[in-house]
Short mmCIF file of C-alpha atoms in Angstrom, two decimals:
data_model
loop_
_atom_site.label_atom_id
_atom_site.label_comp_id
_atom_site.label_asym_id
_atom_site.label_seq_id
_atom_site.Cartn_x
_atom_site.Cartn_y
_atom_site.Cartn_z
CA MET P 1 -1.41 -79.59 174.46
CA LEU P 2 -2.60 -79.53 170.83
CA ILE P 3 -4.14 -82.99 171.24
CA ILE P 4 -5.98 -81.85 174.38
CA LEU P 5 -7.36 -78.77 172.61
CA ILE P 6 -8.56 -80.92 169.71
CA PHE P 7 -10.42 -83.29 172.02
CA LEU P 8 -11.98 -80.34 173.87
CA LYS P 9 -13.38 -78.79 170.69
CA VAL P 10 -14.56 -81.89 168.83
CA ASP P 11 -18.01 -83.28 169.67
CA ASN P 12 -18.48 -86.81 170.97
CA GLU P 13 -19.96 -88.23 167.77
CA ALA P 14 -16.94 -87.10 165.80
CA ILE P 15 -14.64 -88.75 168.34
CA LYS P 16 -16.64 -91.98 168.10
CA LYS P 17 -16.27 -91.92 164.34
CA ALA P 18 -12.53 -91.30 164.59
CA LEU P 19 -12.18 -94.22 166.99
CA PHE P 20 -14.33 -96.45 164.77
CA PHE P 21 -12.38 -95.67 161.60
CA PHE P 22 -9.07 -96.23 163.39
CA ILE P 23 -10.34 -99.68 164.39
CA VAL P 24 -11.44 -100.29 160.78
CA PHE P 25 -7.98 -99.29 159.52
CA MET P 26 -6.36 -101.78 161.90
CA ALA P 27 -8.77 -104.46 160.63
CA ILE P 28 -7.78 -103.69 157.03
CA ASP P 29 -4.14 -103.88 158.09
CA GLY P 30 -4.89 -107.27 159.65
CA ILE P 31 -6.43 -108.55 156.40
CA ALA P 32 -3.45 -107.21 154.41
CA THR P 33 -1.02 -108.92 156.81
CA LEU P 34 -2.89 -112.21 156.54
CA ALA P 35 -2.97 -111.97 152.74
CA GLU P 36 0.75 -111.18 152.62
CA ARG P 37 1.48 -114.23 154.76
CA PHE P 38 -0.47 -116.54 152.45
CA ILE P 39 0.88 -115.03 149.22
CA THR P 40 4.55 -114.84 150.16
CA GLN P 41 4.60 -117.90 152.42
CA ALA P 42 7.15 -116.00 154.51
CA SER P 43 7.57 -116.76 158.19
CA ARG P 44 6.40 -113.25 159.06
CA ALA P 45 4.39 -110.46 157.45
CA GLN P 46 3.92 -106.80 158.28
CA GLY P 47 0.98 -105.73 156.14
CA LEU P 48 0.58 -101.97 155.74
CA GLY P 49 2.99 -101.10 158.53
CA ASP P 50 6.71 -100.38 158.48
CA GLY P 51 7.82 -102.54 161.38
CA TRP P 52 6.77 -105.56 163.43
CA LEU P 53 7.50 -103.98 166.80
CA ARG P 54 5.34 -100.93 166.12
CA HIS P 55 2.58 -103.18 164.86
CA ALA P 56 2.65 -105.29 168.03
CA SER P 57 2.21 -102.34 170.36
CA ILE P 58 -0.49 -100.68 168.24
CA VAL P 59 -2.44 -103.95 167.95
CA ALA P 60 -2.37 -104.55 171.71
CA THR P 61 -3.51 -100.96 172.29
CA VAL P 62 -6.34 -100.82 169.72
CA PHE P 63 -7.70 -104.38 169.85
CA PRO P 64 -9.45 -103.92 173.24
CA ALA P 65 -11.55 -101.04 171.87
CA SER P 66 -13.00 -103.19 169.09
CA ILE P 67 -14.01 -106.10 171.29
CA ILE P 68 -15.20 -104.03 174.27
CA LEU P 69 -17.52 -101.86 172.18
CA TRP P 70 -18.95 -105.02 170.62
CA ILE P 71 -19.52 -106.89 173.87
CA SER P 72 -20.80 -103.93 175.91
CA GLN P 73 -24.47 -103.12 176.40
CA LYS P 74 -23.94 -99.63 175.03
CA LYS P 75 -25.61 -99.04 171.69
CA TYR P 76 -22.75 -98.13 169.41
CA THR P 77 -24.40 -96.52 166.40
CA LEU P 78 -21.54 -97.19 163.97
CA TYR P 79 -22.34 -100.75 162.91
CA LYS P 80 -21.69 -102.47 166.21
CA ASN P 81 -21.48 -105.99 164.75
CA TRP P 82 -18.80 -104.82 162.33
CA LEU P 83 -16.65 -104.13 165.37
CA PHE P 84 -16.56 -107.84 166.10
CA PHE P 85 -15.46 -108.54 162.52
CA CYS P 86 -12.74 -105.90 162.96
CA ALA P 87 -11.58 -107.53 166.18
CA VAL P 88 -11.23 -110.91 164.46
CA CYS P 89 -9.29 -109.34 161.57
CA ILE P 90 -6.94 -107.59 164.01
CA VAL P 91 -6.24 -110.86 165.82
CA LEU P 92 -5.68 -112.77 162.57
CA GLY P 93 -3.31 -110.03 161.43
CA ALA P 94 -1.39 -110.31 164.70
CA ILE P 95 -1.06 -114.06 164.21
CA ALA P 96 0.05 -113.65 160.60
CA SER P 97 2.66 -111.07 161.57
CA GLY P 98 4.32 -113.58 163.86
CA THR P 99 5.11 -110.86 166.41
CA ARG P 100 4.80 -112.69 169.70
CA SER P 101 4.56 -109.63 171.95
CA SER P 102 1.27 -108.69 170.27
CA TRP P 103 -0.07 -112.17 171.08
CA VAL P 104 0.91 -111.77 174.72
CA GLY P 105 -0.54 -108.24 174.78
CA ILE P 106 -3.89 -109.43 173.42
CA LEU P 107 -4.03 -112.32 175.88
CA ALA P 108 -3.16 -109.98 178.76
CA VAL P 109 -6.24 -107.80 178.22
CA MET P 110 -8.68 -110.68 177.77
CA PRO P 111 -9.19 -111.46 181.48
CA PHE P 112 -10.39 -107.88 182.05
CA VAL P 113 -12.60 -107.96 178.95
CA LEU P 114 -14.13 -111.31 179.90
CA TYR P 115 -14.65 -110.31 183.53
CA GLN P 116 -16.67 -107.22 182.64
CA GLY P 117 -18.09 -108.76 179.46
CA ALA P 118 -19.71 -111.54 181.48
CA LYS P 119 -21.74 -108.86 183.25
CA TRP P 120 -22.73 -107.07 180.06
CA SER P 121 -23.48 -110.03 177.79
CA PRO P 122 -22.79 -113.62 178.93
CA LYS P 123 -23.71 -114.98 175.47
CA LYS P 124 -21.20 -112.79 173.67
CA CYS P 125 -18.63 -113.57 176.32
CA PHE P 126 -19.14 -117.31 175.78
CA ALA P 127 -18.88 -116.84 172.00
CA LEU P 128 -15.65 -114.90 172.48
CA VAL P 129 -14.13 -117.70 174.57
CA ALA P 130 -15.17 -120.28 171.95
CA ILE P 131 -13.54 -118.26 169.17
CA PHE P 132 -10.28 -117.90 171.10
CA ILE P 133 -10.28 -121.64 171.71
CA CYS P 134 -10.64 -122.18 167.96
CA ILE P 135 -7.82 -119.73 167.23
CA THR P 136 -5.62 -121.48 169.80
CA GLY P 137 -6.43 -124.81 168.17
CA THR P 138 -5.43 -123.41 164.79
CA ILE P 139 -2.09 -122.26 166.18
CA VAL P 140 -1.46 -125.65 167.76
CA ALA P 141 -2.40 -127.44 164.53
CA THR P 142 -0.07 -125.28 162.42
CA PRO P 143 3.56 -126.35 162.99
CA GLN P 144 5.07 -122.99 162.05
CA LEU P 145 2.73 -121.06 164.35
CA GLN P 146 3.08 -123.64 167.11
CA GLN P 147 6.85 -123.33 166.97
CA ARG P 148 6.57 -119.54 167.04
CA ALA P 149 4.27 -119.64 170.08
CA ALA P 150 6.51 -122.11 171.91
CA SER P 151 9.53 -119.87 171.29
CA ILE P 152 8.07 -117.21 173.60
CA ALA P 153 9.62 -119.01 176.56
CA ASN P 154 12.80 -120.07 174.75
CA ILE P 155 15.79 -118.07 176.01
CA THR P 156 18.50 -120.45 174.79
CA THR P 157 18.33 -121.32 171.09
CA ASP P 158 16.00 -118.41 170.24
CA ARG P 159 18.49 -115.54 170.16
CA SER P 160 15.76 -112.93 169.81
CA ASN P 161 14.90 -113.82 173.40
CA GLY P 162 18.38 -114.81 174.55
CA ASP P 163 20.01 -111.57 173.43
CA ARG P 164 17.39 -109.60 175.35
CA ILE P 165 18.22 -111.55 178.50
CA GLU P 166 21.93 -110.90 178.02
CA ALA P 167 21.30 -107.17 177.58
CA TRP P 168 19.12 -107.11 180.71
CA LYS P 169 21.86 -108.84 182.69
CA SER P 170 24.34 -106.19 181.63
CA ALA P 171 21.77 -103.52 182.47
CA THR P 172 21.84 -104.60 186.12
CA VAL P 173 25.58 -103.88 186.19
CA MET P 174 25.06 -100.52 184.51
CA VAL P 175 22.35 -99.52 186.98
CA ARG P 176 24.55 -100.40 189.94
CA GLU P 177 27.19 -98.01 188.59
CA LYS P 178 24.74 -95.13 187.93
CA PRO P 179 21.64 -95.84 189.99
CA ILE P 180 20.23 -92.36 190.57
CA ILE P 181 20.10 -90.44 187.28
CA GLY P 182 21.37 -93.05 184.81
CA TYR P 183 23.32 -92.46 181.61
CA GLY P 184 20.98 -89.98 179.91
CA ILE P 185 17.93 -90.34 177.66
CA LEU P 186 18.61 -92.94 174.93
CA GLN P 187 22.27 -93.09 175.92
CA GLY P 188 22.09 -96.40 177.78
CA GLY P 189 22.01 -98.48 174.59
CA LYS P 190 25.08 -96.71 173.20
CA VAL P 191 27.02 -97.19 176.43
CA TYR P 192 25.94 -100.84 176.52
CA LEU P 193 27.32 -101.51 173.03
CA GLN P 194 30.58 -99.72 173.78
CA ASN P 195 31.38 -101.12 177.21
CA TYR P 196 28.95 -103.75 178.48
CA ARG P 197 27.95 -105.96 175.56
CA THR P 198 28.83 -109.61 176.17
CA ALA P 199 29.83 -112.22 173.60
CA ALA P 200 26.50 -113.97 174.21
CA ASP P 201 24.66 -111.02 172.61
CA THR P 202 24.78 -112.10 169.00
CA GLN P 203 22.85 -109.14 167.57
CA GLY P 204 24.36 -106.17 169.33
CA LEU P 205 21.11 -104.66 170.52
CA GLY P 206 20.97 -100.88 170.27
CA HIS P 207 18.43 -100.66 173.08
CA PHE P 208 17.13 -102.99 175.77
CA HIS P 209 13.83 -104.04 174.17
CA ASN P 210 12.08 -103.24 177.44
CA ASN P 211 10.51 -99.96 178.55
CA TYR P 212 11.39 -100.46 182.20
CA VAL P 213 14.97 -101.63 181.80
CA GLN P 214 15.62 -98.87 179.25
CA THR P 215 14.16 -96.24 181.58
CA VAL P 216 16.10 -97.29 184.66
CA VAL P 217 19.35 -97.39 182.66
CA ASP P 218 18.74 -94.06 180.94
CA SER P 219 17.15 -92.14 183.81
CA GLY P 220 18.10 -94.10 186.91
CA PHE P 221 15.69 -94.92 189.68
CA MET P 222 14.39 -91.36 189.67
CA GLY P 223 13.10 -91.78 186.14
CA PHE P 224 11.95 -95.35 186.76
CA ILE P 225 9.88 -94.38 189.79
CA GLY P 226 8.38 -91.52 187.79
CA LEU P 227 7.39 -93.92 185.00
CA ILE P 228 5.79 -96.40 187.42
CA VAL P 229 3.82 -93.65 189.18
CA PHE P 230 2.64 -92.34 185.82
CA ILE P 231 1.50 -95.82 184.73
CA ILE P 232 -0.32 -96.49 188.01
CA TYR P 233 -2.10 -93.13 187.81
CA SER P 234 -3.10 -93.78 184.20
CA LEU P 235 -4.65 -97.11 185.20
CA TRP P 236 -6.32 -95.53 188.23
CA ILE P 237 -8.24 -92.95 186.22
CA PHE P 238 -9.79 -95.80 184.20
CA ARG P 239 -10.72 -97.91 187.22
CA ARG P 240 -14.54 -97.73 186.75
CA TRP P 241 -15.14 -100.52 184.26
CA ASN P 242 -18.93 -100.17 184.20
CA CYS P 243 -18.39 -97.65 181.39
CA PRO P 244 -17.07 -99.32 178.21
CA TYR P 245 -14.88 -96.34 177.35
CA SER P 246 -13.20 -96.51 180.74
CA LEU P 247 -12.48 -100.21 180.22
CA ILE P 248 -11.11 -99.39 176.76
CA GLY P 249 -8.67 -96.91 178.27
CA PHE P 250 -7.65 -99.33 181.01
CA CYS P 251 -7.06 -102.24 178.60
CA ALA P 252 -5.21 -100.04 176.12
CA TRP P 253 -2.73 -99.23 178.88
CA ILE P 254 -2.51 -102.88 179.94
CA GLY P 255 -1.72 -103.91 176.36
CA PHE P 256 0.89 -101.18 176.01
CA ILE P 257 2.44 -102.04 179.38
CA VAL P 258 2.69 -105.76 178.61
CA VAL P 259 4.21 -105.30 175.14
CA GLY P 260 6.63 -102.88 176.81
CA PHE P 261 8.17 -105.81 178.69
CA PHE P 262 9.47 -107.18 175.37
CA ASP P 263 9.99 -104.09 173.18
CA TYR P 264 11.01 -100.49 173.78
CA THR P 265 7.61 -99.09 172.83
CA LEU P 266 8.25 -95.74 174.54
CA GLY P 267 10.78 -95.09 171.79
CA MET P 268 8.26 -95.67 168.99
CA SER P 269 6.40 -92.49 168.05
CA ALA P 270 3.55 -94.32 166.27
CA ALA P 271 2.95 -96.60 169.25
CA VAL P 272 2.93 -93.77 171.79
CA LYS P 273 0.67 -91.60 169.62
CA THR P 274 -1.78 -94.49 169.32
CA LEU P 275 -1.84 -94.88 173.09
CA TRP P 276 -2.53 -91.16 173.54
CA PHE P 277 -5.25 -91.26 170.89
CA ILE P 278 -7.08 -94.14 172.61
CA THR P 279 -6.54 -92.49 176.00
CA GLY P 280 -7.94 -89.18 174.74
CA CYS P 281 -10.99 -90.83 173.17
CA SER P 282 -11.66 -92.83 176.33
CA LEU P 283 -11.38 -89.83 178.65
CA ARG P 284 -13.60 -87.68 176.46
CA LEU P 285 -16.30 -90.35 176.06
CA TYR P 286 -16.12 -91.57 179.66
CA GLU P 287 -19.26 -89.68 180.66
CA ASP P 288 -21.15 -90.73 177.52
CA ILE P 289 -22.83 -93.73 179.11
#
């Protein structure tokens, strides 16, 4: 309620500035992450953040705003071309972090951005495709990054993936035993560790690293259906992509949804607050076309 009241009282220009400076902060974080990767030569870096999983969800939620405002026909008074620079920094930071779910989240929103972007500015859209091809080439040419990208589909030797699969398998058994109301909010992971963890789970996951599996285990099909309806409605209200702010809201949700297949982002306060911030900005600025 407090967030709603704030958005009702603040004028549009102030909201635009808040959105712009949030994008700038994420770009700075991307530069810091990239610098950390080069300086430490570690396999992963987290920049200014305090966790890779939070970073992945926030990147996938904020990145669309930077690139959509740049590619749209709308005159964005706050240094529009700097938004493109910010978008590149965010992507480079995501690559340097090594968090694969952020890569998948960014790629998931690009078809929507390119589809509408081709209508707004075909030249910018072509430039965007060329840049992503170059970034892909860089990943392929860098053995460490190539191995990291290839591991996305590895569910055998990569235990980060394999343990998730094992937990999801056990979740199906748990859901069959309590299908209606589940085990209680955030209780599913505890019950899993106590009674359902298999020997194949080498890490002992405390949650299911998936918004949808976690929800159906915790809240049963009643909670799961509620979550799906909520997501569909949230996408529906941003269905008119002719307005850049509407497309920003839509893509922010797509990014959050996709990352949620690999991490329990609903349990991360920073990630959820970022989603609500982008959603609030998009709804408030929707009519400012």
